PDB file of C-alpha atoms in Angstrom:
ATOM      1  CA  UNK A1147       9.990  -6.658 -16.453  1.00 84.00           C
ATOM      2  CA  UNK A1148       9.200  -3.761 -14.025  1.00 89.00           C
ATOM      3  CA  UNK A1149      10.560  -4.362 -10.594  1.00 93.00           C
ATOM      4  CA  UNK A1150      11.208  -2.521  -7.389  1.00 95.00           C
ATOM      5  CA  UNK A1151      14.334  -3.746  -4.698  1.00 96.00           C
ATOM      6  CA  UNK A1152      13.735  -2.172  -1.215  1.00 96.00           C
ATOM      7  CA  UNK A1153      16.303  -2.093   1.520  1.00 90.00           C
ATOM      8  CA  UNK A1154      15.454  -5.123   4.088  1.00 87.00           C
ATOM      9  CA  UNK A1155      15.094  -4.513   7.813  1.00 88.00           C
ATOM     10  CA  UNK A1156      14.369  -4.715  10.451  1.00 96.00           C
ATOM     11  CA  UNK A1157      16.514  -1.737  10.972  1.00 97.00           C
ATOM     12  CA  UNK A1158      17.087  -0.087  14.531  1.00 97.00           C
ATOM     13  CA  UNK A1159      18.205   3.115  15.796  1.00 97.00           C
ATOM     14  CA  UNK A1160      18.616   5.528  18.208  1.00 98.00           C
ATOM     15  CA  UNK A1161      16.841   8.975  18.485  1.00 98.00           C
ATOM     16  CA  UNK A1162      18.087  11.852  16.445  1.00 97.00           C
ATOM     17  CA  UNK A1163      20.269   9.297  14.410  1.00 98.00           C
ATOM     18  CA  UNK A1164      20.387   9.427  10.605  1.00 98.00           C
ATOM     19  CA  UNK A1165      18.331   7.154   8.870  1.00 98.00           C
ATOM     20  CA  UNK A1166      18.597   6.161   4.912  1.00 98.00           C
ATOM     21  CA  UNK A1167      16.385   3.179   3.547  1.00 98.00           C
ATOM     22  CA  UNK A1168      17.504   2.218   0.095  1.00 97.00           C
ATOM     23  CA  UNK A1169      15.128   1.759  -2.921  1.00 98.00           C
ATOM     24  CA  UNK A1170      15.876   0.808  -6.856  1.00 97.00           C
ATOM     25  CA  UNK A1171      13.962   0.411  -9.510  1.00 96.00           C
ATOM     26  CA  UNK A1172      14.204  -1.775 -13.230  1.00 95.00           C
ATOM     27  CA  UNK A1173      11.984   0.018 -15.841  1.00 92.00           C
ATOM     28  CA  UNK A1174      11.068   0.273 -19.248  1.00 89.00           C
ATOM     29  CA  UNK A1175       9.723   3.683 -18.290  1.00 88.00           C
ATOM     30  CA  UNK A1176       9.669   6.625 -15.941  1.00 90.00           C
ATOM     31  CA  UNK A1177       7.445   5.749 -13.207  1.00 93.00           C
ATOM     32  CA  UNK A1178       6.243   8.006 -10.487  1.00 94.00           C
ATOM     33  CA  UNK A1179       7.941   7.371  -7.037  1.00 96.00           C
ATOM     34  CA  UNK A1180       6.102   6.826  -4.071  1.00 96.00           C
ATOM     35  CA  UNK A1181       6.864   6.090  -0.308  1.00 98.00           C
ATOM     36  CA  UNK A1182       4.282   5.510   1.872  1.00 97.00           C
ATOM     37  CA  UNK A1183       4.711   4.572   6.230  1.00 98.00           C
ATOM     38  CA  UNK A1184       2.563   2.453   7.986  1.00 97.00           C
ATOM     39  CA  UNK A1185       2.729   3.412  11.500  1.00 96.00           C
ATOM     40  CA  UNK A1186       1.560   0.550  13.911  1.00 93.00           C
ATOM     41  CA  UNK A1187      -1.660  -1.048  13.617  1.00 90.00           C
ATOM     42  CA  UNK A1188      -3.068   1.449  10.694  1.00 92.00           C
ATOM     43  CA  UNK A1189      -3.330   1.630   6.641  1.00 93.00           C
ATOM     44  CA  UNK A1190      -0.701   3.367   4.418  1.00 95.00           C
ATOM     45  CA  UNK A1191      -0.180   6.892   3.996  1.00 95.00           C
ATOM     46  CA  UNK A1192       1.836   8.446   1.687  1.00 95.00           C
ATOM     47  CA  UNK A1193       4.849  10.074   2.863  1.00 97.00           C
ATOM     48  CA  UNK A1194       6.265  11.787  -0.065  1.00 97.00           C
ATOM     49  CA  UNK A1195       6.357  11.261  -3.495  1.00 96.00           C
ATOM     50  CA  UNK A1196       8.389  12.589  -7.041  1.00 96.00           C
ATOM     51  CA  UNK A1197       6.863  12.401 -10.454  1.00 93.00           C
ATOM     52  CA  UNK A1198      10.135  12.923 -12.853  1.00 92.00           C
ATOM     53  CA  UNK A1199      13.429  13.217 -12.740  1.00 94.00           C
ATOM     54  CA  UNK A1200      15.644  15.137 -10.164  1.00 95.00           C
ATOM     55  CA  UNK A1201      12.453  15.918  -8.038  1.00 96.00           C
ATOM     56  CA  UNK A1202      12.678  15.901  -4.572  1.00 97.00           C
ATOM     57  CA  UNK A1203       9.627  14.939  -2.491  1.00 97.00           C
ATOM     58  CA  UNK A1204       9.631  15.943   1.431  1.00 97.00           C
ATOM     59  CA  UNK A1205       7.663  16.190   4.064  1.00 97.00           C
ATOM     60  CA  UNK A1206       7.888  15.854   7.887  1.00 97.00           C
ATOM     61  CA  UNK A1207      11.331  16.019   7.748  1.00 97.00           C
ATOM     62  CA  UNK A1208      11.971  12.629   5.491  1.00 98.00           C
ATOM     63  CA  UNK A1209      13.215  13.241   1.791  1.00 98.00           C
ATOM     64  CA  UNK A1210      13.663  11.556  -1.475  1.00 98.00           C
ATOM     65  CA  UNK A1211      15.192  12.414  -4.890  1.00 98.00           C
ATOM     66  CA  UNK A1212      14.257  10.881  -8.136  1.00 97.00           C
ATOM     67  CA  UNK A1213      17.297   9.673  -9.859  1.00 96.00           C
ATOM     68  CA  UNK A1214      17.264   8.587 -12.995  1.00 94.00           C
ATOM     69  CA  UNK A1215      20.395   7.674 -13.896  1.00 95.00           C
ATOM     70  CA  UNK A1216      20.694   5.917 -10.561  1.00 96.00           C
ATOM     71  CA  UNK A1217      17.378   4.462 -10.979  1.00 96.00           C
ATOM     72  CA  UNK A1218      16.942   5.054  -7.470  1.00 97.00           C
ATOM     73  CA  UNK A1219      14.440   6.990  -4.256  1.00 98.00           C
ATOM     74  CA  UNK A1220      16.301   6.835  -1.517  1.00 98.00           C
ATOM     75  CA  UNK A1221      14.596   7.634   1.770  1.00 98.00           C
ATOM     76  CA  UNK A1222      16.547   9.925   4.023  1.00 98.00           C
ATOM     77  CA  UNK A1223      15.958  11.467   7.697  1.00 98.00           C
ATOM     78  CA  UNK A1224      18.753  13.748   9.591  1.00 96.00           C
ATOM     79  CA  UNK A1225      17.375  12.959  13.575  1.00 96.00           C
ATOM     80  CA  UNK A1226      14.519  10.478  13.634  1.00 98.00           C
ATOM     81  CA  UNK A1227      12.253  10.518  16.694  1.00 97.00           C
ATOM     82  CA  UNK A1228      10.705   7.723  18.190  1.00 97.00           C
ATOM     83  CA  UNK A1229       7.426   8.587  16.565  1.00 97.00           C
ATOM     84  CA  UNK A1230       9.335   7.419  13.074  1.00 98.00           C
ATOM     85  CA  UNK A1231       8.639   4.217  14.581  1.00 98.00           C
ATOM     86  CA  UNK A1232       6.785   2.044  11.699  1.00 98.00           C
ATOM     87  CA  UNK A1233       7.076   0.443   8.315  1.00 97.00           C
ATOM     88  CA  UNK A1234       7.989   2.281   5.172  1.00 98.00           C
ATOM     89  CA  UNK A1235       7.215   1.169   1.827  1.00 97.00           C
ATOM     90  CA  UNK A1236       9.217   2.667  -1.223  1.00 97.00           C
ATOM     91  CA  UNK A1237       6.303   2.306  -4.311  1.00 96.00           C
ATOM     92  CA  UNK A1238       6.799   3.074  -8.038  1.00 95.00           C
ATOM     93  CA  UNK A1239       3.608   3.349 -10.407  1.00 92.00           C
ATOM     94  CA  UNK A1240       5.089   1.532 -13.418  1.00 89.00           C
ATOM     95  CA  UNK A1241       1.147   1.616 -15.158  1.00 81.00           C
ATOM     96  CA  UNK A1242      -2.053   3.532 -14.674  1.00 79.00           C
ATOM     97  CA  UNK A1243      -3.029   3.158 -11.349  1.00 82.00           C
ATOM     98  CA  UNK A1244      -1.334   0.468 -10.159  1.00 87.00           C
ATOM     99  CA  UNK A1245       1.726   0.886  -7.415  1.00 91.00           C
ATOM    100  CA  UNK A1246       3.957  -1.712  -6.954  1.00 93.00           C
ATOM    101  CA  UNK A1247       5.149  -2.004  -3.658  1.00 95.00           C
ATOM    102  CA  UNK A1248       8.706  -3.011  -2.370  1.00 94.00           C
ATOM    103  CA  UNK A1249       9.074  -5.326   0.750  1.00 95.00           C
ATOM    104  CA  UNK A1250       8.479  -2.756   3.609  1.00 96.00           C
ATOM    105  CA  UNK A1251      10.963  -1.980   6.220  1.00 97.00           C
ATOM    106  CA  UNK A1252      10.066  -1.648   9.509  1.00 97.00           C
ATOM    107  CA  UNK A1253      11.965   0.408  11.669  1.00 98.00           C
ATOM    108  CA  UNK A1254      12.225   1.090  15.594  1.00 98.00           C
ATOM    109  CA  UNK A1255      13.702   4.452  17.009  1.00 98.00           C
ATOM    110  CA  UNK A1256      14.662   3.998  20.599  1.00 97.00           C
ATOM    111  CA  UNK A1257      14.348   6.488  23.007  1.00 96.00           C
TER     112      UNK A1257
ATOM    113  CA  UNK B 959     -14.645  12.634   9.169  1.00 68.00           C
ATOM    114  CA  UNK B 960     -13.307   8.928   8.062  1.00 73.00           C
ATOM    115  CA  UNK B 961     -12.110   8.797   4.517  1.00 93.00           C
ATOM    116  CA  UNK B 962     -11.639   5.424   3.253  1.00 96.00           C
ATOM    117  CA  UNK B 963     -13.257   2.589   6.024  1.00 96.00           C
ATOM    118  CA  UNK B 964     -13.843  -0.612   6.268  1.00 97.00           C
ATOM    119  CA  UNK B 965     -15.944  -2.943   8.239  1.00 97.00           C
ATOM    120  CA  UNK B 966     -15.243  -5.382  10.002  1.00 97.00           C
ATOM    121  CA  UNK B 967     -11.843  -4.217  11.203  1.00 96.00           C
ATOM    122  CA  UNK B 968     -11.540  -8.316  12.524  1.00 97.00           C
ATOM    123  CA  UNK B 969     -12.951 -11.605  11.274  1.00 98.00           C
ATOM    124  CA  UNK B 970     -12.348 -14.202  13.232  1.00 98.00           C
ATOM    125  CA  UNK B 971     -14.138 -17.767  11.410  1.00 98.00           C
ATOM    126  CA  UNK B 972     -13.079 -21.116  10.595  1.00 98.00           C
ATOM    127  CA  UNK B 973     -11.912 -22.755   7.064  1.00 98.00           C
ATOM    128  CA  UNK B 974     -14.772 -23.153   4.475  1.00 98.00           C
ATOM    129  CA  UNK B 975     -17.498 -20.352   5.473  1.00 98.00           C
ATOM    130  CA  UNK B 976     -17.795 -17.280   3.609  1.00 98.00           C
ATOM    131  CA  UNK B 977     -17.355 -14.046   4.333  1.00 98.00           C
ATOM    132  CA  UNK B 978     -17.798 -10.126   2.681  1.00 98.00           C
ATOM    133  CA  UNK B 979     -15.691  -7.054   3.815  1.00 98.00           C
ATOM    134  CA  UNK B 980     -16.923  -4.118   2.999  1.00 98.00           C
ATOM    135  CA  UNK B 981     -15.277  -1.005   1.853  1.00 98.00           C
ATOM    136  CA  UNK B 982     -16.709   2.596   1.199  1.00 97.00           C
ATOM    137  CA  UNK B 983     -15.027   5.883   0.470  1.00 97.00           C
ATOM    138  CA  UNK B 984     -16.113   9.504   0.766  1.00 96.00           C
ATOM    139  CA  UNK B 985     -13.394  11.464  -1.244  1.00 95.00           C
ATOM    140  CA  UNK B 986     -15.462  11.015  -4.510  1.00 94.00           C
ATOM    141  CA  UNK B 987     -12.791   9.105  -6.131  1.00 94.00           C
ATOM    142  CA  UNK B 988     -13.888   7.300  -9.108  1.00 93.00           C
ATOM    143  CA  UNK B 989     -10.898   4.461  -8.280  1.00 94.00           C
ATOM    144  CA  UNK B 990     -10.528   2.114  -5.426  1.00 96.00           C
ATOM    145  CA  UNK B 991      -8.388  -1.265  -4.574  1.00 96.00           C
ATOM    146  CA  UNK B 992      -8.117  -4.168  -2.772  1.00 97.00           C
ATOM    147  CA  UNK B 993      -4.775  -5.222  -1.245  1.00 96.00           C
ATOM    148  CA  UNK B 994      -3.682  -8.104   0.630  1.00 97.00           C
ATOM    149  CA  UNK B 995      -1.131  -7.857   3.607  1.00 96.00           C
ATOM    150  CA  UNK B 996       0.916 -11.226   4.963  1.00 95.00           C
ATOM    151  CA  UNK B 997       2.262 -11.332   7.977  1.00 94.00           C
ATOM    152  CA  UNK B 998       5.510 -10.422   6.515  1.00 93.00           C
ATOM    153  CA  UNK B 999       4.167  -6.885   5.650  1.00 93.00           C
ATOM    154  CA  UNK B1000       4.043  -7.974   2.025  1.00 94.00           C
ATOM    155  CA  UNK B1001       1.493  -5.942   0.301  1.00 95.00           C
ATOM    156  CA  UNK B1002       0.150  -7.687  -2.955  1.00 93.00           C
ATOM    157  CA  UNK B1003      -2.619  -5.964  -5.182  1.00 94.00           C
ATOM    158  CA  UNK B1004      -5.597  -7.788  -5.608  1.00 95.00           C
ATOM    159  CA  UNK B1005      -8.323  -6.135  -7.194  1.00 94.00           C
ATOM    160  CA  UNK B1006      -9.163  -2.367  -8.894  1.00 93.00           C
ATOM    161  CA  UNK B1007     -12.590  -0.446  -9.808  1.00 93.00           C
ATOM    162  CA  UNK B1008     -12.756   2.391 -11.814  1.00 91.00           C
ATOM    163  CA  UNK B1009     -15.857   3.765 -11.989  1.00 89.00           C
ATOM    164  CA  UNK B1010     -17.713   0.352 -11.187  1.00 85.00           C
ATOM    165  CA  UNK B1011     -15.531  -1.490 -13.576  1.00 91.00           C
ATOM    166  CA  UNK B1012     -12.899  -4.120 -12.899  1.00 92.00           C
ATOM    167  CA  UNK B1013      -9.834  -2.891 -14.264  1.00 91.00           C
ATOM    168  CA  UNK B1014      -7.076  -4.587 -12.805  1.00 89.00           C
ATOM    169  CA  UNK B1015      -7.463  -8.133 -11.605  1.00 90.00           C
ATOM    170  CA  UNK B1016      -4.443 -10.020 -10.245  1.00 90.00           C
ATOM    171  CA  UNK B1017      -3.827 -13.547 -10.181  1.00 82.00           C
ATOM    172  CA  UNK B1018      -6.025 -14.112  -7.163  1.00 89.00           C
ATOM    173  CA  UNK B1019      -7.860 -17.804  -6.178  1.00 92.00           C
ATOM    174  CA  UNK B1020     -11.607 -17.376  -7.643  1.00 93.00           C
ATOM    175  CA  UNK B1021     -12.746 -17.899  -4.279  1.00 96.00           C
ATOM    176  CA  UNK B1022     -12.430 -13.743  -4.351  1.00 96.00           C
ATOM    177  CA  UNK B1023     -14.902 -11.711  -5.751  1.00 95.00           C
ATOM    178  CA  UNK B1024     -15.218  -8.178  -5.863  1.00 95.00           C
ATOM    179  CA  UNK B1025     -18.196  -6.209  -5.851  1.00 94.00           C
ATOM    180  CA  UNK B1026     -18.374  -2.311  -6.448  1.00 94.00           C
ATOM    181  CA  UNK B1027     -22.044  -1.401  -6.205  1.00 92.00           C
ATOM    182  CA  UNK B1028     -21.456   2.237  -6.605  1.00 92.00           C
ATOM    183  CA  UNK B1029     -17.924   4.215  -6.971  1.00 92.00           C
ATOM    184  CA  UNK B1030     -17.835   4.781  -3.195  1.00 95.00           C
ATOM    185  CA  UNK B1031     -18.415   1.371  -2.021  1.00 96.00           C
ATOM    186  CA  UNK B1032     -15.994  -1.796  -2.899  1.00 96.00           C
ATOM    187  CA  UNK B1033     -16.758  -4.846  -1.609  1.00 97.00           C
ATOM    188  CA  UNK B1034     -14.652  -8.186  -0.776  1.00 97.00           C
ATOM    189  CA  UNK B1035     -16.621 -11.562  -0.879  1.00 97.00           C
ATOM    190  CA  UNK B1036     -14.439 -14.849   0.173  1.00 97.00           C
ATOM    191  CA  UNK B1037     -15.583 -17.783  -0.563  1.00 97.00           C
ATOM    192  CA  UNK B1038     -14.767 -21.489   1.090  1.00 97.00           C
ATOM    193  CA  UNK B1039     -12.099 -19.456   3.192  1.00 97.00           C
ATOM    194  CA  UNK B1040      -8.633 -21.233   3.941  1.00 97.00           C
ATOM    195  CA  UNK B1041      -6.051 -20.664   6.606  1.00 97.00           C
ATOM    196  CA  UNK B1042      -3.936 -19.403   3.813  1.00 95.00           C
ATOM    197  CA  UNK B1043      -6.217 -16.301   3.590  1.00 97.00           C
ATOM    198  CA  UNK B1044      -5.433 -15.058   6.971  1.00 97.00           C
ATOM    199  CA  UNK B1045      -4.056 -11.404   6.539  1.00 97.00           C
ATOM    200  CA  UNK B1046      -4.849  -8.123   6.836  1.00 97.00           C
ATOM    201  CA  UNK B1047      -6.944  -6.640   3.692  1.00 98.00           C
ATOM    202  CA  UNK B1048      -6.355  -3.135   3.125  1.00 97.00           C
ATOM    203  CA  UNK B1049      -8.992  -0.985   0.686  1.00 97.00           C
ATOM    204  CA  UNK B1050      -7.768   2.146  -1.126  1.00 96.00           C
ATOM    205  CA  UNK B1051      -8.749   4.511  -3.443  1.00 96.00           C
ATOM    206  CA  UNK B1052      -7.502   7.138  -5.737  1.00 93.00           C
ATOM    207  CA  UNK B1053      -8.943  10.251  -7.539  1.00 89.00           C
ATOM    208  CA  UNK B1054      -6.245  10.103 -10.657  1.00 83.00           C
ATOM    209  CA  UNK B1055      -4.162   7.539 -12.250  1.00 74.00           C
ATOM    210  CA  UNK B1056      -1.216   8.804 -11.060  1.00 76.00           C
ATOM    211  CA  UNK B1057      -1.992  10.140  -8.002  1.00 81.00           C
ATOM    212  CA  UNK B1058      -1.564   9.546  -4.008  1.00 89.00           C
ATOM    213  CA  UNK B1059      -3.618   6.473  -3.225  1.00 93.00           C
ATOM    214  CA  UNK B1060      -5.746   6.700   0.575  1.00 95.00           C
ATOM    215  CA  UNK B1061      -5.448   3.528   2.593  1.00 95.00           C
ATOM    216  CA  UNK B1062      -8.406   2.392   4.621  1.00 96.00           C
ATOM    217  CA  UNK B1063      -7.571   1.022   8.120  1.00 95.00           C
ATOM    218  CA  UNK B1064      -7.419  -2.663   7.277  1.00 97.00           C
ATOM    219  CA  UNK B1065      -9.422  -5.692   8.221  1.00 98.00           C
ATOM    220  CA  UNK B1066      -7.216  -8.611  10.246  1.00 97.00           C
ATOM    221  CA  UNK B1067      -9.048 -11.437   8.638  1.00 98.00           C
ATOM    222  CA  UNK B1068      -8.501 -14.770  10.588  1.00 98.00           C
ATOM    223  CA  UNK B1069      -9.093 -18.037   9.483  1.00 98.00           C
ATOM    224  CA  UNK B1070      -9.196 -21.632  11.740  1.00 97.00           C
TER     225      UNK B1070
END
């Protein structure tokens, strides 16, 4: 069946270090990629997203490209900040309107 | 302006009462969730609504009902709580089937 691995944390680092959270997917189809953050004490939000193959989603400096062959989203950050500070969640949609979320991994950026 | 809330953000109460969290959205989505959070950070789907009807339904306890009065308004009713059901319950909705879900602020539901 459908089924989405996520990188397990907790993962630390410093500010401005690189950070790369690992996410794969098993599917009978081509699901929409998700991740979404979770930023201490607050709901989801999405953080970027890719709909088919070879898209890249961005946004506030984090990125992720839909490989297909890979089956993979990798997140990706050059320089985190200490504001990165929170728990990210990669998400495929495998069927209409229903994500499936991986494990979560939290992360802490020290100053 | 608050997009997806819920009330109450905590519930404290002890094993075997009952107890409703409500959930209402003002981005006119016709689609909304519920989603249960352990400790762990494990997020499990419970429930979905579109357009006042139940169309995903997970393998929950039938202690859990969900109630969508309207399309903006989801509600959670527990019944003969356990400590089991301590977590935080998250409400979402969505505006397409494929699209970016919004994530309500979460309810810390504890039970002793």
């Amino acid at each position: 069946g459908d089924s989405v691995t996520q990188m397990e944390g907790p993962v630390t680092l410093s500010e401005e270090a690189f950070l790369t959270i690992n996410c794969t997917y098993t599917a009978t189809g081509y699901p929409s990629l998700f991740w979404y953050v979770q930023y201490p004490g607050e709901g989801l939000q999405l953080l970027l997203k890719a709909t088919k193959a070879d898209d890249k989603g961005s946004n506030k400096g984090f990125e992720a490209t839909y490989r297909k062959e890979t089956t993979s989203f990798h997140l990706e950050k050059g320089s985190v900040q200490v504001s990165d500070s929170a728990v990210y969640f990669c998400a495929p949609m495998f069927n209409d309107y229903k994500l499936s979320f991986g494990a979560g991994t939290t992360v802490t950026v020290r100053a | 302006d608050t997009a997806v809330s819920q009330t109450p953000k905590y519930l404290v109460t002890q094993m075997g009462n009952d107890k409703s969290i409500k959930c209402e959205q003002n981005l006119g989505h016709d689609t909304m969730y519920w989603y249960k959070q352990d400790s762990k950070k494990f997020l499990k789907i419970m429930f979905s609504y579109n357009n006042k009807e139940l169309i995903i339904n997970e393998t929950v306890p039938n202690r859990f009902s969900p109630k969508s009065p309207d399309k903006a308004h989801l509600n959670l009713h527990i019944n003969s709580l356990e400590l089991g059901d301590s977590a935080v319950y998250f409400c979402a909705s969505t505006g397409t089937q494929f699209g970016e879900q919004y994530f309500g602020p979460g309810t810390r539901l504890t039970v002793t």
